[in-house]
XYZ file of C-alpha atoms in Angstrom:
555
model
C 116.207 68.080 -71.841
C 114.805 64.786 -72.713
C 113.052 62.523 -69.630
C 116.063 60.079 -70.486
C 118.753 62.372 -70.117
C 117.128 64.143 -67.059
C 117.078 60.217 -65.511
C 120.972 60.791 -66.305
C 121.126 63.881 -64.294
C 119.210 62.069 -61.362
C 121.847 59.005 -61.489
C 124.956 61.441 -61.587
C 123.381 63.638 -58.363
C 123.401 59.949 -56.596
C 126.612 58.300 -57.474
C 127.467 62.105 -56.297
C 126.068 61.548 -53.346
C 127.262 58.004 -52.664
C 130.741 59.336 -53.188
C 130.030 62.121 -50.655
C 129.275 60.076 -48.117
C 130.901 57.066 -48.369
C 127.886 54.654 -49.374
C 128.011 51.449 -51.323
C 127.698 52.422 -55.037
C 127.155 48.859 -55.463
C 123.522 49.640 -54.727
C 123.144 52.224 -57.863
C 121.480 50.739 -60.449
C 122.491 51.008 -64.217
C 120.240 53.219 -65.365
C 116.320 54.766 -63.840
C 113.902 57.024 -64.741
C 112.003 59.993 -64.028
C 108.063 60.187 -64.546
C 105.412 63.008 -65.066
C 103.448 63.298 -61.808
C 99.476 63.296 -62.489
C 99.195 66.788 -60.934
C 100.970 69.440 -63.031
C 101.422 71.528 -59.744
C 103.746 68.807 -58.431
C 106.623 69.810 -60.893
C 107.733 68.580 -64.387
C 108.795 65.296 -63.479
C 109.560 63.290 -60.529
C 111.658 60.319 -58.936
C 111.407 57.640 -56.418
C 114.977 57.349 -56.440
C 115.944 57.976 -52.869
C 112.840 56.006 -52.065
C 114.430 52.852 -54.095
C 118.116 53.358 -52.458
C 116.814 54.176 -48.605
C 116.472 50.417 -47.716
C 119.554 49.011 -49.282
C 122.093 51.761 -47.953
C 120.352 51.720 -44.670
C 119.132 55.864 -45.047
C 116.000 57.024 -44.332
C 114.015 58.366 -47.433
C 113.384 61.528 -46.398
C 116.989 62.076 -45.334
C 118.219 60.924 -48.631
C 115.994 62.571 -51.058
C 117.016 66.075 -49.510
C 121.060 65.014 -50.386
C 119.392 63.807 -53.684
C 117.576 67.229 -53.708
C 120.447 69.814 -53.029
C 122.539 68.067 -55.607
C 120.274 68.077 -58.248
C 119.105 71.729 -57.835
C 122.993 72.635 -58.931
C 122.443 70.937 -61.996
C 122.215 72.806 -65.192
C 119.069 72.963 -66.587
C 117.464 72.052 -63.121
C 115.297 75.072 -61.774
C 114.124 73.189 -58.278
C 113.514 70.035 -56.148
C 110.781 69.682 -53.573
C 110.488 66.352 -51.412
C 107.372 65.330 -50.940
C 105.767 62.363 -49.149
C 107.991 60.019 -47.852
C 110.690 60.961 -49.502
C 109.429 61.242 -53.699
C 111.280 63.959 -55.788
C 109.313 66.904 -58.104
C 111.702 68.303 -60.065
C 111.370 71.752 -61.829
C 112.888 72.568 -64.853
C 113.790 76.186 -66.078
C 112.623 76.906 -69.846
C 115.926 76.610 -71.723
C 116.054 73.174 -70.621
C 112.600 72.282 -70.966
C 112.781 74.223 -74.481
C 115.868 72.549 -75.602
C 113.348 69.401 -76.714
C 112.147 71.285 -79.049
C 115.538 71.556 -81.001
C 116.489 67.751 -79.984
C 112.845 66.271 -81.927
C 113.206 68.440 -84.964
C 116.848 67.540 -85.707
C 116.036 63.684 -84.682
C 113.625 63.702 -86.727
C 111.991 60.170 -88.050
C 114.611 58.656 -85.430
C 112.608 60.582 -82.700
C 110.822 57.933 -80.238
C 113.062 55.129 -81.431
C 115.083 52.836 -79.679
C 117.189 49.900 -78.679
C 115.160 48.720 -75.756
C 114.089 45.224 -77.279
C 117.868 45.122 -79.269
C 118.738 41.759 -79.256
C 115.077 40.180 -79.631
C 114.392 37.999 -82.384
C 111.069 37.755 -82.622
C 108.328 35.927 -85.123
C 105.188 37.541 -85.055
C 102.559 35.689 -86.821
C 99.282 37.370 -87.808
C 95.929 37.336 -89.802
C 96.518 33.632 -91.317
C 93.090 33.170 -92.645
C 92.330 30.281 -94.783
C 92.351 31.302 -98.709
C 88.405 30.355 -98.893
C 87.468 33.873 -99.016
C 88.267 37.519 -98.581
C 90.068 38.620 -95.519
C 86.782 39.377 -92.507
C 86.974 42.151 -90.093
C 88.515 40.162 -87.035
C 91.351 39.253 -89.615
C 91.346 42.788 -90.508
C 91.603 44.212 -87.025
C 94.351 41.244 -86.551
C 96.098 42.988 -89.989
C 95.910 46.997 -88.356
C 96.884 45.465 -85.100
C 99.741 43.314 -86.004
C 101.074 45.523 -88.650
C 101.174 48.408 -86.130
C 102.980 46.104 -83.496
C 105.934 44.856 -86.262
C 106.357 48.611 -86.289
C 106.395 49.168 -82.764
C 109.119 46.105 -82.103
C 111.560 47.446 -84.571
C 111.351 51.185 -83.240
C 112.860 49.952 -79.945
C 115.278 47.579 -81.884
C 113.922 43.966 -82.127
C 114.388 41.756 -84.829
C 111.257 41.183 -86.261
C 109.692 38.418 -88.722
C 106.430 38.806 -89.710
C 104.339 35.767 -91.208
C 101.498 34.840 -92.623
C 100.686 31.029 -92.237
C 98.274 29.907 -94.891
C 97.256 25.765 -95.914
C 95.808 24.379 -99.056
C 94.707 21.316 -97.908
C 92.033 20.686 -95.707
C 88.204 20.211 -95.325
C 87.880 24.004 -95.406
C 89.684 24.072 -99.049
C 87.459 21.011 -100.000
C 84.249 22.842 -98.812
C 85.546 25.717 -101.441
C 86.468 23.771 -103.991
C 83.129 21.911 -104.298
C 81.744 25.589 -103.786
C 83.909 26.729 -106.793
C 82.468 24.227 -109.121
C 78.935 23.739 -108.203
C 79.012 27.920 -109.189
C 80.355 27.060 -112.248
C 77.857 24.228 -113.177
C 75.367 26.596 -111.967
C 74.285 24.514 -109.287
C 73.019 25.297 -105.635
C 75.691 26.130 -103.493
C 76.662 23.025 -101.388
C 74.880 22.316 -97.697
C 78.358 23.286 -95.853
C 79.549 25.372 -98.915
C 80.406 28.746 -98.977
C 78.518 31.360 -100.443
C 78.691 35.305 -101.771
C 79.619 36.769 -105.042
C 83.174 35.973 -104.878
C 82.393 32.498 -105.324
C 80.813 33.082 -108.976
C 83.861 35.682 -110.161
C 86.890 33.183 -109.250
C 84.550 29.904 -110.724
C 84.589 32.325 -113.741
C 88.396 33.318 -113.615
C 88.801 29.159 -112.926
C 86.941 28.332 -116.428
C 89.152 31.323 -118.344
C 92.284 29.584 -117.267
C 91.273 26.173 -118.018
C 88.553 26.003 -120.227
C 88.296 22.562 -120.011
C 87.491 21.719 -116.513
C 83.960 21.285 -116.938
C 84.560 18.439 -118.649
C 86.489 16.371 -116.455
C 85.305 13.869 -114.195
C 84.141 15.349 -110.432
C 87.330 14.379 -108.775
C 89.268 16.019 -111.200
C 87.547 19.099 -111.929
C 87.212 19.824 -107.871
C 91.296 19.076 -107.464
C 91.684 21.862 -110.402
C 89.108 24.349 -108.648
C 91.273 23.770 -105.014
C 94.609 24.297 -107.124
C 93.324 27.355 -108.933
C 91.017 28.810 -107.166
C 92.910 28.658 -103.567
C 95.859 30.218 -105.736
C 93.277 33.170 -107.031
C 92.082 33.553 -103.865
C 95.278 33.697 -102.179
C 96.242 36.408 -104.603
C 93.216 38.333 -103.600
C 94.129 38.485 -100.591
C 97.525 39.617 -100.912
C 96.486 42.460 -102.867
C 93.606 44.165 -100.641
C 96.527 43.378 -97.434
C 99.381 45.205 -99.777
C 96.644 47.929 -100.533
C 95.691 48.388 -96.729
C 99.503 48.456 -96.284
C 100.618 45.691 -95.018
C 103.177 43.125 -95.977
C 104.641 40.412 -94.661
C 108.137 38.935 -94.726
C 107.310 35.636 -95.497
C 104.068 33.697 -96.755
C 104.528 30.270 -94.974
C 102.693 27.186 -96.799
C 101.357 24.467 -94.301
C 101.803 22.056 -97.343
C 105.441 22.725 -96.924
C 105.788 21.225 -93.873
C 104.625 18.185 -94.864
C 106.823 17.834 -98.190
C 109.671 18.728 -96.184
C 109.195 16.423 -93.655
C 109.030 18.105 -90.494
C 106.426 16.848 -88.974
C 108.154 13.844 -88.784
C 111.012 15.522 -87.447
C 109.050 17.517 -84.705
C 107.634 13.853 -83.887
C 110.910 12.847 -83.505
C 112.419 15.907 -81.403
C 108.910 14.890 -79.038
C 109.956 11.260 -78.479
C 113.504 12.331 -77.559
C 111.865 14.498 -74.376
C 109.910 11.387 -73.399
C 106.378 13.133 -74.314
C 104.916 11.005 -76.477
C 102.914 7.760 -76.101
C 100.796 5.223 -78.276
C 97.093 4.293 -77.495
C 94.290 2.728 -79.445
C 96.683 2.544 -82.719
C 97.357 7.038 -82.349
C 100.270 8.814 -81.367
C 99.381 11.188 -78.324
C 101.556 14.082 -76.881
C 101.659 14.203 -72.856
C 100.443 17.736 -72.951
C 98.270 17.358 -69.646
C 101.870 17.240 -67.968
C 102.381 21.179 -68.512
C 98.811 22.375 -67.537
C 96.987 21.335 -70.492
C 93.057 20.060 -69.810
C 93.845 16.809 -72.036
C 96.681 14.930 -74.277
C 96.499 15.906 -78.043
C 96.510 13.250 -80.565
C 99.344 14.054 -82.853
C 98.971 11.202 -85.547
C 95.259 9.155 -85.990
C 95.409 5.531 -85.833
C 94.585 5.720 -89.728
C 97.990 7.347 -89.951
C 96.434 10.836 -90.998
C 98.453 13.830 -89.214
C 96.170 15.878 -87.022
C 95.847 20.250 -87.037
C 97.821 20.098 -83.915
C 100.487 18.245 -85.250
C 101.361 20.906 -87.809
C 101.062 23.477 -85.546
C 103.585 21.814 -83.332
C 106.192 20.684 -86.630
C 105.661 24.806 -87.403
C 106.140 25.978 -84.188
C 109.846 24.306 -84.201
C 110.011 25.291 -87.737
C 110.526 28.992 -86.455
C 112.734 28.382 -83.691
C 114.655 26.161 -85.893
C 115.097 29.676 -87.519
C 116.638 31.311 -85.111
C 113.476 33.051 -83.368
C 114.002 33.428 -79.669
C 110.310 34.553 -78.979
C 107.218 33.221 -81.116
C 104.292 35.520 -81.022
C 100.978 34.237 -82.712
C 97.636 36.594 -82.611
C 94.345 34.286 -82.859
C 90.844 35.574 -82.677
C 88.663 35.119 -79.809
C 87.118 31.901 -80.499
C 90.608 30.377 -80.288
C 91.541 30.904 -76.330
C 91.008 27.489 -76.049
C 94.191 27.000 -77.942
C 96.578 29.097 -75.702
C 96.890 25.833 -72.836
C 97.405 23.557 -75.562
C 100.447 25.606 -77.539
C 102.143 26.471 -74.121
C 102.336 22.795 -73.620
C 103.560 22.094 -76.418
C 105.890 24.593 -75.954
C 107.498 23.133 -72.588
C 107.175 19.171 -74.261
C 110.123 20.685 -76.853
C 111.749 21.922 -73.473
C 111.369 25.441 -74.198
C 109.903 27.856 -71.685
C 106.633 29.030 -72.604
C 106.797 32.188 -70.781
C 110.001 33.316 -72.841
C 109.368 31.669 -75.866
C 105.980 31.538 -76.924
C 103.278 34.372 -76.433
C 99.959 34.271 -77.926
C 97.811 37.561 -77.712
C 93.515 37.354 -78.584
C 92.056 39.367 -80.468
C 88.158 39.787 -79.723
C 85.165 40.457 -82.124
C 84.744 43.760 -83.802
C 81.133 45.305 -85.167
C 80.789 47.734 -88.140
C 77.845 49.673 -87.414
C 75.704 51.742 -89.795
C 73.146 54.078 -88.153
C 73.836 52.368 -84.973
C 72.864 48.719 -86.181
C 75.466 46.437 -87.151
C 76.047 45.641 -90.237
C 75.928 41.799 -90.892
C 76.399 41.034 -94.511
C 78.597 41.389 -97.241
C 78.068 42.719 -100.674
C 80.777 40.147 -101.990
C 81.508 37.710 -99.455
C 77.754 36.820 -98.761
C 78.216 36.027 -94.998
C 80.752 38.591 -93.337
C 82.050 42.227 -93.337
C 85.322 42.449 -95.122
C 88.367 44.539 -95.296
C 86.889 45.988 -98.442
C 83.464 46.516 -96.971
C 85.413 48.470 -93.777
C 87.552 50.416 -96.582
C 84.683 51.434 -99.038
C 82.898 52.665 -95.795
C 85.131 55.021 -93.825
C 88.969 54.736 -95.943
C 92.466 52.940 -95.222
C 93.562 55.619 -92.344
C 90.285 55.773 -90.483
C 90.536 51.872 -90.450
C 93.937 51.184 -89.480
C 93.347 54.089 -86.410
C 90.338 52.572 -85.705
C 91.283 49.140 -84.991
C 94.590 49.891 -83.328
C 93.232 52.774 -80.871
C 91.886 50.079 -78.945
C 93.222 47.421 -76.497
C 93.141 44.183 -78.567
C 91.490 41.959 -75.763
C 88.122 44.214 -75.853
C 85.480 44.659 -78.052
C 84.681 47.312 -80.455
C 82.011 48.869 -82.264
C 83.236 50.691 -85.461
C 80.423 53.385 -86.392
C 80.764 54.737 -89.496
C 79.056 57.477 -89.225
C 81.733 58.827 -86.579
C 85.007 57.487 -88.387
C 84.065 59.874 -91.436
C 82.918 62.667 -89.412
C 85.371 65.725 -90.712
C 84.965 67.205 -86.575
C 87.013 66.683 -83.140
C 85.304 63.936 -82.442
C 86.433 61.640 -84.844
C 89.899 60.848 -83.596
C 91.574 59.746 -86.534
C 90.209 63.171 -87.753
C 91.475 64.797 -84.641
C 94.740 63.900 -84.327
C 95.161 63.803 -88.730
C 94.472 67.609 -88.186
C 97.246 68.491 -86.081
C 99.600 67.012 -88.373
C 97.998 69.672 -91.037
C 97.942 72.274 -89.056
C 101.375 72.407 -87.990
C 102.259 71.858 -91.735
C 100.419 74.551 -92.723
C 101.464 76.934 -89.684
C 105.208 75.782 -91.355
C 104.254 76.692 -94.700
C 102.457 80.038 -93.353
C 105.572 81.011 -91.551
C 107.898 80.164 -94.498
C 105.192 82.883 -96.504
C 106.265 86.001 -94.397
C 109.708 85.270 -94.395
C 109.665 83.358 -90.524
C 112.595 80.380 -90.632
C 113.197 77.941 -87.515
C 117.081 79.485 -88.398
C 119.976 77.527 -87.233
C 119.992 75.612 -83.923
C 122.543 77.724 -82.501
C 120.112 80.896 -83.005
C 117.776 78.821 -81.453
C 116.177 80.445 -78.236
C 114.434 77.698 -76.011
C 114.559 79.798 -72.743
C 111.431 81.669 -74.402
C 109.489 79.385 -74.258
C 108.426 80.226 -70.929
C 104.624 80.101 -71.444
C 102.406 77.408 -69.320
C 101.512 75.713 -72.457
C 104.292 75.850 -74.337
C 105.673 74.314 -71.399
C 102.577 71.305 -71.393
C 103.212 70.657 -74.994
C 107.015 70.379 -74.567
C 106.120 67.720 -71.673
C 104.067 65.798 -74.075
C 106.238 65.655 -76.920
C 109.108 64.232 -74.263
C 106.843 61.425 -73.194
C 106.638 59.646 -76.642
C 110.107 57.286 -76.757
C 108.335 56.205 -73.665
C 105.218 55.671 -74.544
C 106.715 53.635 -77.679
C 109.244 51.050 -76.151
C 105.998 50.656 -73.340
C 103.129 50.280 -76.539
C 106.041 47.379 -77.789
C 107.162 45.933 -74.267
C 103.389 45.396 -73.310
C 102.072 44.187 -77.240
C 99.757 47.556 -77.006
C 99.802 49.644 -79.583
C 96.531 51.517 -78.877
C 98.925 53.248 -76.255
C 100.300 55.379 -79.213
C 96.923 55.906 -80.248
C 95.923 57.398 -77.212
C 99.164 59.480 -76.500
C 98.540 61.174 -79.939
C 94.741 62.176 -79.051
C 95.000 63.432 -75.215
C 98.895 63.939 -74.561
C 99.962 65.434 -77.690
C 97.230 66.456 -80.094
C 94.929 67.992 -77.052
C 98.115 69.940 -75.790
C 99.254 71.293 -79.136
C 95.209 72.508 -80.130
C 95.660 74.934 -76.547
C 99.166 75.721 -77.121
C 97.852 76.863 -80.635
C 94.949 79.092 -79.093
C 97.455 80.586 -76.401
C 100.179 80.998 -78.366
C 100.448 83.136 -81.177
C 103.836 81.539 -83.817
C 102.865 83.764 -86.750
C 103.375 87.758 -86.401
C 100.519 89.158 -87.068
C 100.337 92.236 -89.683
C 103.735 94.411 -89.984
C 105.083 92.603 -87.149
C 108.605 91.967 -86.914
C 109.149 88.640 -86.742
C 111.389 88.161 -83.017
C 113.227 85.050 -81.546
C 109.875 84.338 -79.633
C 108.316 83.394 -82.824
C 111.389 81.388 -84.139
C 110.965 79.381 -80.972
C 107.270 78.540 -81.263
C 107.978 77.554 -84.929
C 110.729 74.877 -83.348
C 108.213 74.106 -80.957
C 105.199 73.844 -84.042
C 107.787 71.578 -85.790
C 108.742 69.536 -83.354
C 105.229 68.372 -83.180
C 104.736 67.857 -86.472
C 107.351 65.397 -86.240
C 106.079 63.645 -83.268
C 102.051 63.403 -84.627
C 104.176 62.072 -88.055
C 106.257 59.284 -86.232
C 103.029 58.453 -84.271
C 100.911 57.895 -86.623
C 103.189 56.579 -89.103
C 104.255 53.770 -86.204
C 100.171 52.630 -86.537
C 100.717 52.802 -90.277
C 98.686 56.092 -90.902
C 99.377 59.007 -93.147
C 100.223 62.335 -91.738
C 98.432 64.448 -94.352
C 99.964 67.917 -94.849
C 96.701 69.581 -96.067
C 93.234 68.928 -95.017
C-alpha cells in the first residue's frame, strides 16, 4: 500500500464516519495525506486528520480520532491505530500491505515517483545564460546540474516545461573579446580589460582558418569579423561541453533578436499603456520604485541607446507572450540585486510577481584540491570550468555534487572525496546500491531464482524489521519528488537517495539474506526479497536519473 492510497483509506474511514453520525461532509477535504512519524515506534505512518476536522464539525480531537481509529482498524491492509496526543493517528500496517509496494514499484517502473501535481503549469525556466566570451565557469556549471535536474523534476509531477538559454552578441563584454580575439592573433598583449587564457589563442587561430584574410583588414573590420566568428565558435563550444555534461535546452534565445524583431519597442509600448513610464533629462524611465523597487530604471538613454534592463523587460514579455504562466530565471549570487528590480517590472506589465515571476540564486561554489581551492584554469586563464570540474572527478560525480546541495548555500567541491571509490563519497554511495541490486538480480537469475508472476507474489513475508524500513523508504519517494519540484529543491532527491533509501537498503542487505545459499531451495521468502531488491533498483534508477545521473549496473 502506497502512502497515497493509504491517505485514500484515511478519507473513506471519515466520510464513513461523517455519514455515521450525521456531520457536515462539506468539511472533508478533497484529498490528505498520511506522513512517517520521526520515531519508528510510533507506527508506519500517521494523520492529523481528526485534528484538522475537530474545529470545523465542532468534535473534540480526541473524541474524533478514536471514530477515525475504529474505522480504520477494519480496513484491509490496516493492522492497528493508536491515538496519541491530542488526538494524532499512528497507523500500523500488517506485511502484505506494507509488502504489496514492492510489487506496485517494480511493475511502475520508470513511471514510479511521477506525477500530475504541477499538471497544468506552464513554466519557462531559464538557466546558465553566460555570455559566449568564454567557456562555461563553475557557478554556470552548478546553475547547468541544478537547473537541468529541476526541468526534470517539473515534468515528473506534470508541468509544462521550457527550458532556455538566453545568450547576446552585442555588448561591451563581446567587444572586450573581440579586441581579445585579434590582439592574439596579431600576437599582441592581451588588452587592459581583455580576456585572457588559452582559449583565446585556439579560436583567434580557428578565426584566421576561416577567413584568412582578416588580418588584413582595417581594425574596425577585422574586430566586427572576430565578434561574428569568434562569438559563433565560442557559442558552439559551449553547446558541446553542456550536450556532453547532458544537458540541453529547448530553445537558444538570441538577445539580438529582440531587437530585430522589435519588441523592445513593443514592451515600451505595453509600459506606457499601464501608466509606468515617464521622460526626464531627454531618457525614458520605468516607475519601478512604485512596486518596492530601491530606484526607477532607465529604459532608453537620452542618446537613444536601449539599456540591459530594457531587454530584460522586452524578453520577459517575450515569454509570456508565449504562453508561459510562470517565468523562472536562476542568476548567480552577485545578481540579488536584480530580484527587486524584475519583480517590479513584473507588476508595471500588471502581472503578479508572486505567480508569475520567480527568480532562485545560486551562490559561489569552490573546487578544492588537497584542501586549497583551486583558482585557475588550464584553458580559460582566470576561472575553473566545466571541463576543469569534469577532467577532475567525471560527469556523474559533478552533476551529484552540485545538485545534493541547497542552491542558496555555498559549497566546497573536494576532489579528493568525489573520486573516493568508499561510503563516503555519496555519489559513490548511493551509485553502489544501484549495482548491487543489479548484480543481486543477475546473481539470483544464476541459480535459477525469478521475481515469478505478481500473482505468485508473496508480500505478507516480508515481515522482517528491515524489510519493513526499506519498504517505508521506497514509499516516500513520489513525495519527496512533487516536494524537491514544488519547493525548486532538488538536493531533496539527493538526500532521500543517501539516508532514506540507500542507508536502508545497505542494512536490509546485511539482515536479509535474498540469495539461497548452497543447495538451498529457493522458497517464496526469497522471491519476495528479490521484489523487494528490485523494487529498489528501480527507485535508486528513477532517483538518480531525475538529477541526470547514471545508474551503473556494475561497479
Amino acid at each position: 500500500m502506497t502512502p497515497a492510497e493509504l491517505a485514500s483509506v484515511v478519507l473513506a474511514a471519515a466520510h464513513a464516519v461523517f455519514t455515521d453520525r450525521g456531520l457536515d461532509h462539506a468539511a472533508l477535504p478533497e484529498r490528505t495525506v498520511v506522513e512517517r512519524p520521526r520515531n519508528p515506534e510510533h507506527g508506519d505512518y500517521a494523520s492529523t486528520l481528526a485534528l484538522q476536522l475537530s474545529k470545523k464539525v465542532g468534535v473534540p480531537p480526541r473524541e474524533l480520532a478514536a471514530a477515525l481509529a475504529d474505522e480504520l482498524g477494519r480496513a484491509p491492509g490496516v493492522k492497528s491505530v493508536e491515538i496519541a496526543g491530542p488526538g494524532f493517528l499512528n497507523i500500523r500496517l500488517d506485511a502484505a500491505a506494507a509488502g504489496q509496494l514492492a510489487r506496485v514499484i517494480v511493475e511502475a517502473g520508470a513511471e514510479y515517483g511521477r506525477s500530475d501535481r504541477l499538471a497544468g503549469e506552464k513554466i519557462n525556466l531559464e538557466f546558465v545564460s553566460a555570455n559566449p566570451t568564454g567557456p562555461v565557469h563553475i557557478g554556470g556549471v552548478r546553475w547547468a546540474a541544478v537547473g537541468d535536474a529541476l526541468s526534470r523534476l517539473l515534468r515528473a509531477t506534470g508541468a509544462d516545461v521550457g527550458t532556455e538559454y538566453y545568450f547576446n552578441d552585442a555588448g561591451s563584454q563581446i567587444d572586450r573579446f573581440a579586441r581579445s580575439l585579434l590582439a592574439a592573433a596579431r600576437g599582441e598583449a592581451v588588452p587592459e580589460d581583455g580576456y585572457g587564457g588559452a582559449y583565446i589563442a585556439e579560436i583567434a587561430t580557428e578565426v584566421q582558418a576561416r577567413r584568412p584574410d582578416v588580418l588584413g583588414l582595417d581594425d574596425a573590420a577585422a574586430q566586427e569579423v572576430f565578434r561574428i566568428e569568434g562569438v559563433a565558435l565560442m557559442f558552439d563550444e559551449i553547446r558541446s561541453s553542456l550536450r556532453d555534461f547532458g544537458v540541453e535546452f529547448d530553445t537558444y534565445f538570441n538577445e539580438k533578436d529582440l531587437h530585430d524583431r522589435g519588441e523592445l519597442d513593443l514592451a515600451l509600448a505595453r509600459l506606457r499603456e499601464q501608466g509606468h513610464l515617464y521622460e526626464s533629462e531627454g531618457a525614458t524611465w520605468l516607475r519601478t520604485t512604485d512596486f518596492g523597487d530601491d530606484k526607477d530604471r532607465v529604459l532608453r538613454k537620452s542618446n537613444g541607446e536601449w539599456t540591459y534592463f530594457a531587454a530584460d523587460c522586452a524578453y520577459y514579455l517575450d515569454k509570456r507572450e508565449r504562453g508561459f504562466e510562470r517565468v523562472v530565471i536562476m542568476l548567480g549570487a552577485d545578481h540579488h540585486g536584480y530580484i527587486g528590480r524584475m519583480k517590479a517590472m513584473a507588476a508595471c506589465f500588471g502581472d503578479d510577481p508572486e505567480r508569475n515571476l520567480e527568480i532562485l540564486i545560486g551562490q559561489l561554489v569552490n573546487l578544492l584540491r588537497d584542501g586549497a581551492p583551486m583558482r585557475m584554469s588550464k584553458r580559460a586563464g582566470t576561472v575553473i570550468t566545466l571541463e576543469d570540474l569534469v577532467d577532475a572527478i567525471g560527469v556523474d560525480a559533478s552533476r551529484y555534487a552540485l545538485a545534493r546541495y541547497s542552491s542558496d548555500s555555498p559549497i566546497d567541491i573536494d576532489i579528493e572525496l568525489w573520486t573516493r571509490a568508499t561510503r563516503d563519497n555519496p555519489v559513490y554511495y548511493v551509485q553502489y546500491v544501484a549495482a548491487r541490486t543489479a548484480g543481486v538480480a543477475r546473481n539470483a537469475a544464476e541459480v535459477g531464482l525469478v521475481p515469478g508472476d505478481a500473482d505468485a507474489f508473496r508480500p505478507e513475508l516480508l515481515d522482517h524489521e528491515k524489510e519493513n524500513e526499506l519498504l517505508k523508504a521506497l514509499a516516500e519517494f513520489p513525495a519527496v519528488v512533487a516536494t524537491a519540484a514544488e519547493l525548486r529543491e532538488p538536493h531533496r532527491v539527493a538526500r532521500y537517495l543517501e539516508e532514506g533509501v540507500a542507508a536502508s537498503y545497505h542494512r536490509f542487505y546485511d539482515n536479509c539474506r535474498v540469495l539461497p545459499l548452497g543447495d538451498e531451495e529457493v522458497t517464496d521468502l526469497h522471491r519476495a526479497r528479490l521484489w523487494l531488491n528490485n523494487a529498489t533498483r528501480t527507485v535508486i534508477a528513477n532517483g538518480l536519473h531525475l538529477l541526470g545521473v547514471s545508474a551503473p549496473e556494475r561497479m
